[in-house]
mmCIF file with all atom_site columns, C-alpha atoms in Angstrom:
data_model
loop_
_atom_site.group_PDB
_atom_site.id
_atom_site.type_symbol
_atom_site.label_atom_id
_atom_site.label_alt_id
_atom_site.label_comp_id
_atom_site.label_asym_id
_atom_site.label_entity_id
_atom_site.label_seq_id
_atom_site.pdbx_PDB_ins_code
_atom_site.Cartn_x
_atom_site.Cartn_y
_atom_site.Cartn_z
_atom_site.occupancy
_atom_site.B_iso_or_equiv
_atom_site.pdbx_formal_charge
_atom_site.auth_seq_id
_atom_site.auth_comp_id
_atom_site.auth_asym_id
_atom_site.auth_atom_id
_atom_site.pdbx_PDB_model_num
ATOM 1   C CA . UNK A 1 1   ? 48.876 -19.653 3.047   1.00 93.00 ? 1   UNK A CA 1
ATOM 2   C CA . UNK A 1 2   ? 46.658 -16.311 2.899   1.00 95.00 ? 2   UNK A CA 1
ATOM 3   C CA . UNK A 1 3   ? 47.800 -15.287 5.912   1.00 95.00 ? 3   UNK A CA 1
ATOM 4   C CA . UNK A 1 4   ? 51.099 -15.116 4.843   1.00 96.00 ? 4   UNK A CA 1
ATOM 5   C CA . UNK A 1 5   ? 53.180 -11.785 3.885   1.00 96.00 ? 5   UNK A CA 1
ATOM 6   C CA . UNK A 1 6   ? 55.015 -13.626 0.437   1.00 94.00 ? 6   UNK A CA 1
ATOM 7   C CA . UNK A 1 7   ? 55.664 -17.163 -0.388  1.00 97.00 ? 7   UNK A CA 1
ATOM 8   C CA . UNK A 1 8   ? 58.910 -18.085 -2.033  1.00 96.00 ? 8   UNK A CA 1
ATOM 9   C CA . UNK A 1 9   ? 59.177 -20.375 -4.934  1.00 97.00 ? 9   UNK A CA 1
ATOM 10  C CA . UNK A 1 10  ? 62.971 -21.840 -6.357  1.00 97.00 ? 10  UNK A CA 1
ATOM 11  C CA . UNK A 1 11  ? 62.104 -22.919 -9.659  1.00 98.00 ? 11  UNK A CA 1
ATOM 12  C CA . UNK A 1 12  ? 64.559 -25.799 -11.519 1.00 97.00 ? 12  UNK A CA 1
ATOM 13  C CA . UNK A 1 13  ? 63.656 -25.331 -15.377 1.00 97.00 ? 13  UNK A CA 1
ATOM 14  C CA . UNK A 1 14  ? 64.841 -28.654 -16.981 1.00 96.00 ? 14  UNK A CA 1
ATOM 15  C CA . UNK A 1 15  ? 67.807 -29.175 -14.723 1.00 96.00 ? 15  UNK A CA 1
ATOM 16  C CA . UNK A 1 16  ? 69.695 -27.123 -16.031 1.00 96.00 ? 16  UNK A CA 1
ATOM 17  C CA . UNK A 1 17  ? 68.604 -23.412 -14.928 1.00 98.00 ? 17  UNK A CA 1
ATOM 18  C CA . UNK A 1 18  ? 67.860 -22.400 -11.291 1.00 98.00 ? 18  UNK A CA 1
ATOM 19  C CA . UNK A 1 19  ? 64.659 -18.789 -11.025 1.00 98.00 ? 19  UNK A CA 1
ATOM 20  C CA . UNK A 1 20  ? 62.499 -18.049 -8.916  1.00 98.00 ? 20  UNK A CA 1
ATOM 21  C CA . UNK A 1 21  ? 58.919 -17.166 -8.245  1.00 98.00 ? 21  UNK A CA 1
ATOM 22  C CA . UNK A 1 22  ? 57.404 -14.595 -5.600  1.00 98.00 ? 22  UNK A CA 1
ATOM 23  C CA . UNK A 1 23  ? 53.885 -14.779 -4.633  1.00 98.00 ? 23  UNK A CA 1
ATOM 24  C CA . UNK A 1 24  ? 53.099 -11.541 -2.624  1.00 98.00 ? 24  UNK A CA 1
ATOM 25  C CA . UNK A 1 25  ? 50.330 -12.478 -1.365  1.00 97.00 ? 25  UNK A CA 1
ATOM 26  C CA . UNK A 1 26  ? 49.212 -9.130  0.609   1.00 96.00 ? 26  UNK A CA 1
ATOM 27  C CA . UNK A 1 27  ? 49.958 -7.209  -2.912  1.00 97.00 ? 27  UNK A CA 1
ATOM 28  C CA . UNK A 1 28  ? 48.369 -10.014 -4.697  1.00 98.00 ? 28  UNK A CA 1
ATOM 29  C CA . UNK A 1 29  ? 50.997 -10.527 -7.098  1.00 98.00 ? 29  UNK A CA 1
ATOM 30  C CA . UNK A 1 30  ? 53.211 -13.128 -8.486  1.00 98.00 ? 30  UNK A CA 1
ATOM 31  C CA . UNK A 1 31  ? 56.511 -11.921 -9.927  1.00 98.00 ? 31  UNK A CA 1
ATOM 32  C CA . UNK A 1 32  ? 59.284 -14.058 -11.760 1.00 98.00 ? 32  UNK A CA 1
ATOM 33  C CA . UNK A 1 33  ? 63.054 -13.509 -10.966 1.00 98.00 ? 33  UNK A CA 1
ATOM 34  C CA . UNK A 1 34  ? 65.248 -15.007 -13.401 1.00 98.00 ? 34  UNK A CA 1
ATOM 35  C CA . UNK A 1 35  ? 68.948 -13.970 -13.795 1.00 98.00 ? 35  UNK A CA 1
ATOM 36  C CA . UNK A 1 36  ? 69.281 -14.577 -17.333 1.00 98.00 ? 36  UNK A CA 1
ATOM 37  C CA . UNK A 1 37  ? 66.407 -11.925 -17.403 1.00 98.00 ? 37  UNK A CA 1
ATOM 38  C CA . UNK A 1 38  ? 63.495 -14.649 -19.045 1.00 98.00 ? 38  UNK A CA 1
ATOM 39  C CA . UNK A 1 39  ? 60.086 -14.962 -17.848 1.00 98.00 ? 39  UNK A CA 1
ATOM 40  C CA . UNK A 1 40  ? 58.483 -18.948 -17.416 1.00 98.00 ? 40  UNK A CA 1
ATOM 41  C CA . UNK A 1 41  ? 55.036 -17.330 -17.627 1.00 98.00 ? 41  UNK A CA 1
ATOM 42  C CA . UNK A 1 42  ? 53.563 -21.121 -17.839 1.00 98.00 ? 42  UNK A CA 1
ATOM 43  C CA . UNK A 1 43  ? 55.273 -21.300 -14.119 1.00 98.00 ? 43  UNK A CA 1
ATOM 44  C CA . UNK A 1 44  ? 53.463 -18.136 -12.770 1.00 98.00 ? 44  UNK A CA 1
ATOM 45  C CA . UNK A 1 45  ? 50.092 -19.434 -14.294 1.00 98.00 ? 45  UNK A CA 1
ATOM 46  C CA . UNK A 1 46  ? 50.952 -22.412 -12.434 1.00 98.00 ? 46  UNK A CA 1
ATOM 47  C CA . UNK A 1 47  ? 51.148 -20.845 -9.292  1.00 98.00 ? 47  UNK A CA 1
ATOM 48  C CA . UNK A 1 48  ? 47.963 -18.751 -9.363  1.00 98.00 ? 48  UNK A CA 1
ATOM 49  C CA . UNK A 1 49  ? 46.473 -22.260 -10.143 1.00 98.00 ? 49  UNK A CA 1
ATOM 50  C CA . UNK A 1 50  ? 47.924 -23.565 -7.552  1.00 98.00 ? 50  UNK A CA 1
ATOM 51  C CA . UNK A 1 51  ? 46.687 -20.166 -4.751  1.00 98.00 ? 51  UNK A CA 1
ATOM 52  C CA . UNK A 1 52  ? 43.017 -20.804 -6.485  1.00 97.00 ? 52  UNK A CA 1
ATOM 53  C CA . UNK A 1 53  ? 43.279 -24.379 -5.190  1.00 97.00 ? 53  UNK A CA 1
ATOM 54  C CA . UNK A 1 54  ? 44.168 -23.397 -1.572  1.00 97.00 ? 54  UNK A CA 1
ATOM 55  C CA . UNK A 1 55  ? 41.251 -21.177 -1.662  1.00 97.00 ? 55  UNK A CA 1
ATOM 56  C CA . UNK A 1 56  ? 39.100 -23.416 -3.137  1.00 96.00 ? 56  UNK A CA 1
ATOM 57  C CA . UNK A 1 57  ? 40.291 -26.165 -0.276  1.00 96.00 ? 57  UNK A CA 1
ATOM 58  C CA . UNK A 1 58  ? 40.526 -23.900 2.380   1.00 94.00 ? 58  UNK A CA 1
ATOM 59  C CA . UNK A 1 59  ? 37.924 -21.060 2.358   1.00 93.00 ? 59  UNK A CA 1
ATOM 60  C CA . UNK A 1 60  ? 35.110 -22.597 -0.151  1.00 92.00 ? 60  UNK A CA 1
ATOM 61  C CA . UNK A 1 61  ? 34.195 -20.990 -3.067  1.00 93.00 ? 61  UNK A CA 1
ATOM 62  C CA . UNK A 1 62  ? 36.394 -19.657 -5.987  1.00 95.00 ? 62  UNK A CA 1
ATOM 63  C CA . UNK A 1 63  ? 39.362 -17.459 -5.490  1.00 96.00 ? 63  UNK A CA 1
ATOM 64  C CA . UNK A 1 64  ? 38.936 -14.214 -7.785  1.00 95.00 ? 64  UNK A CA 1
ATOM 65  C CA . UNK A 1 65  ? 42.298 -14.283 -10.355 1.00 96.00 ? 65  UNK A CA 1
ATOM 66  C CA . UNK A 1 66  ? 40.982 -11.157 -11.783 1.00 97.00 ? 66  UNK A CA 1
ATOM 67  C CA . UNK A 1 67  ? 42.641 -9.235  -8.510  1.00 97.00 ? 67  UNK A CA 1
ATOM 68  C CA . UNK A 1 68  ? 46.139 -11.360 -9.098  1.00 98.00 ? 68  UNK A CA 1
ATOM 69  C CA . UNK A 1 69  ? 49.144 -9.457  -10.990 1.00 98.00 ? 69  UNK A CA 1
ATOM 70  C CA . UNK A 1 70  ? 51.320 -12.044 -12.797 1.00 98.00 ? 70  UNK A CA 1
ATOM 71  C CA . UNK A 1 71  ? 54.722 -10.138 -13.180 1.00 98.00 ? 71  UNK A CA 1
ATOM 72  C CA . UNK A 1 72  ? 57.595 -11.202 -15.601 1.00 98.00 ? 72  UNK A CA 1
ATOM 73  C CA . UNK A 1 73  ? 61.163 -10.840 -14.836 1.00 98.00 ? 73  UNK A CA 1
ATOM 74  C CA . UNK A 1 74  ? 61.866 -6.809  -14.690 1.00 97.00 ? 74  UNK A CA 1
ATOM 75  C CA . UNK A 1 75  ? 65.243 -5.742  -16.466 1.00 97.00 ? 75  UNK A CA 1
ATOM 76  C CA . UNK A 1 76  ? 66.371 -4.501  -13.443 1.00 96.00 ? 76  UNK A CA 1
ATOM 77  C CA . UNK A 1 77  ? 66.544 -8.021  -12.026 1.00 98.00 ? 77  UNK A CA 1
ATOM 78  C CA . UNK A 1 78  ? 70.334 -8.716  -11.230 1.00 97.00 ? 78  UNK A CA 1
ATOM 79  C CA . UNK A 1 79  ? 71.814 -11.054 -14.189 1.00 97.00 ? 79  UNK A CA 1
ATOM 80  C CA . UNK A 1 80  ? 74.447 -13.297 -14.347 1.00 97.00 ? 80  UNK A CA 1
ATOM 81  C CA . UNK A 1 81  ? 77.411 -13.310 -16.049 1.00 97.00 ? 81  UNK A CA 1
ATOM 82  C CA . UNK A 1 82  ? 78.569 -16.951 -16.855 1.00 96.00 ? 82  UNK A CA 1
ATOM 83  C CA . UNK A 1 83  ? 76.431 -20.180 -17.112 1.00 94.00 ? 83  UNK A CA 1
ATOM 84  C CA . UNK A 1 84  ? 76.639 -21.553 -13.549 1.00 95.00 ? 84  UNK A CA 1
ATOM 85  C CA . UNK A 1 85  ? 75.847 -18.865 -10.711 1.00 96.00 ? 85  UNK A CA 1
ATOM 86  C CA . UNK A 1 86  ? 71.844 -18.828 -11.356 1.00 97.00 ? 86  UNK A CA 1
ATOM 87  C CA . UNK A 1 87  ? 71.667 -21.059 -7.863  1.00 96.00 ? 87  UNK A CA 1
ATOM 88  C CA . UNK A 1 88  ? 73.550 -18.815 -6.119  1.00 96.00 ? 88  UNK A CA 1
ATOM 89  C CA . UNK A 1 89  ? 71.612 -15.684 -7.737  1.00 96.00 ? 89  UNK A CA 1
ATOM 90  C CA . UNK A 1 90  ? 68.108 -17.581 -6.646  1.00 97.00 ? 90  UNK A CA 1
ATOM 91  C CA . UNK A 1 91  ? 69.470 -18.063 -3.756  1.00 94.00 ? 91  UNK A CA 1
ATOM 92  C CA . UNK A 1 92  ? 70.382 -14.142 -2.857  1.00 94.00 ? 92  UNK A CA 1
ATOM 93  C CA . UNK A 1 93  ? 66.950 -13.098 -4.369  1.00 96.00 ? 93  UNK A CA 1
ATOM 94  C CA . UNK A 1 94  ? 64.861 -14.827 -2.066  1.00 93.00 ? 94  UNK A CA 1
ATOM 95  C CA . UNK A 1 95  ? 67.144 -14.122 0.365   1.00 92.00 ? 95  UNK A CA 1
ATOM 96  C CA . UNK A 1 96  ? 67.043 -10.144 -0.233  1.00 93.00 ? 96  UNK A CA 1
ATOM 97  C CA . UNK A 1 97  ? 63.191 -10.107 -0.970  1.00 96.00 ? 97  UNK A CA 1
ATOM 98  C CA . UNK A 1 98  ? 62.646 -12.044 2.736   1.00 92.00 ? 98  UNK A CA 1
ATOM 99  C CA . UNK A 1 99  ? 63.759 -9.595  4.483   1.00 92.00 ? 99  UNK A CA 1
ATOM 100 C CA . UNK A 1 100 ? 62.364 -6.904  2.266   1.00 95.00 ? 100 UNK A CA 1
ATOM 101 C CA . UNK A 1 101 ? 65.494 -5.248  0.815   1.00 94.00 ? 101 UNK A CA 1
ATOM 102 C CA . UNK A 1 102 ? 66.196 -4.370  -2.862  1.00 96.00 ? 102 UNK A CA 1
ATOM 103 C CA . UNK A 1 103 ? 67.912 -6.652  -4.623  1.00 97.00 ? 103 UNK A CA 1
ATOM 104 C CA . UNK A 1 104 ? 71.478 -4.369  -4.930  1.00 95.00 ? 104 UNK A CA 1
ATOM 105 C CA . UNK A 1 105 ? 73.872 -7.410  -5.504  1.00 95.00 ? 105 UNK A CA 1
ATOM 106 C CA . UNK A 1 106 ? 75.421 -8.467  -8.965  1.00 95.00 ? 106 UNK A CA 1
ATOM 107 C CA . UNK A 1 107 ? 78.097 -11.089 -10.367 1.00 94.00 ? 107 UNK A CA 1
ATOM 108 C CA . UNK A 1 108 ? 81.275 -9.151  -8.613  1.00 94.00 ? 108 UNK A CA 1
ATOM 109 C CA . UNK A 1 109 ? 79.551 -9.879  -5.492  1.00 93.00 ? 109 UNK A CA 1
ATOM 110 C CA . UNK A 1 110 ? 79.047 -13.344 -5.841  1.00 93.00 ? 110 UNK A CA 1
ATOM 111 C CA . UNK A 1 111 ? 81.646 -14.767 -3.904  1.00 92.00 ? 111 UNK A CA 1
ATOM 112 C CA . UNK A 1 112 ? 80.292 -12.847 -1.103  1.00 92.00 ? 112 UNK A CA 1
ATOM 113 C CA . UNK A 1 113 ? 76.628 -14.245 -1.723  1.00 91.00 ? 113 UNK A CA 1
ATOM 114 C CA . UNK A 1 114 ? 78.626 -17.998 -2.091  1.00 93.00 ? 114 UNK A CA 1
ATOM 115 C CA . UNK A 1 115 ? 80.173 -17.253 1.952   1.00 93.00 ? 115 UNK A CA 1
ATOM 116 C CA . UNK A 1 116 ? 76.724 -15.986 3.492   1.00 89.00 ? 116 UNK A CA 1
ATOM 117 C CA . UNK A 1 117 ? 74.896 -19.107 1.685   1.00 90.00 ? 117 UNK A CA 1
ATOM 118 C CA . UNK A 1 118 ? 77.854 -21.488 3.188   1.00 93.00 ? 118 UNK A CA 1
ATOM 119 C CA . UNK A 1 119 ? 77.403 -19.865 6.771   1.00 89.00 ? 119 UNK A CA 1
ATOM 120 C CA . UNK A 1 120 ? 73.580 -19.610 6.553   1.00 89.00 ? 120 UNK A CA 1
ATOM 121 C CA . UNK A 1 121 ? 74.193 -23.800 6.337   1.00 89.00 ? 121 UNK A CA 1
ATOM 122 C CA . UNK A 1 122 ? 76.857 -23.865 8.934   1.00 91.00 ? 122 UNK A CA 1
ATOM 123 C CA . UNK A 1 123 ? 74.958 -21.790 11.609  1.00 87.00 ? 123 UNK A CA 1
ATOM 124 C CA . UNK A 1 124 ? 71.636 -23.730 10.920  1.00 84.00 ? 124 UNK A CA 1
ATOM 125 C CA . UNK A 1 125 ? 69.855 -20.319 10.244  1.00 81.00 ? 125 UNK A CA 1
ATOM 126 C CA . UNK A 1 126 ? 69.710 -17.491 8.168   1.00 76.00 ? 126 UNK A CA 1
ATOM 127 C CA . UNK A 1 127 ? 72.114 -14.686 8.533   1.00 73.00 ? 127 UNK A CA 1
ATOM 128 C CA . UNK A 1 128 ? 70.749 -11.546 9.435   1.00 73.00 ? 128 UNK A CA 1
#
């Protein structure tokens, strides 16, 4: 897990909201991405628990949290515009922060994001 660059985290809040989590684990930092713009700062707690663990299993000894940045949901975080796209909007965020680009999408290009998600499941693969 340490030896990765970032770890990706879809988060379902109460079945009814898709977000996401980031844990960049060379910048040692954990940042929420929500397109309704909240923060589930009980989630990122949750996932710093949850790297302190690993360490504790994998290296011995405790993991220092002091050097870990929780981040909330920035306001330039792309938001939705209707009640039902936040799984496509997850979707495109950890899509765009895999392969390190700034997330530069919003609701008119949605349909867009819908057709590279359907052919990302067609081809088997990501699309570059």
């Amino acid at each position: 897990v340490f030896n990765l660059k970032y770890i990706v985290c879809p988060i379902n809040l109460d079945n009814l909201h898709w977000t996401s989590a980031v844990i960049f684990v060379e910048e040692k930092r954990i940042q929420y991405y929500d397109s309704m713009g909240g923060t589930d700062w009980n989630k990122l707690e949750g996932l710093l628990q949850y790297l302190k663990d690993e360490w504790k299993a994998k290296k011995g000894g405790e993991m220092n949290a002091d050097e870990w940045e929780l981040v909330g949901c920035s306001k330039d975080t792309p938001r939705q515009m209707n009640g039902f796209d936040c799984g496509v909007f997850t979707c495109m965020f950890c899509d765009f922060i895999s392969k390190d680009c700034p997330l530069v999408f919003n609701q008119s290009h949605i349909d867009q994001c819908r057709e590279r998600i359907a052919l990302s499941i067609m081809k088997n693969c990501a699309i570059e």
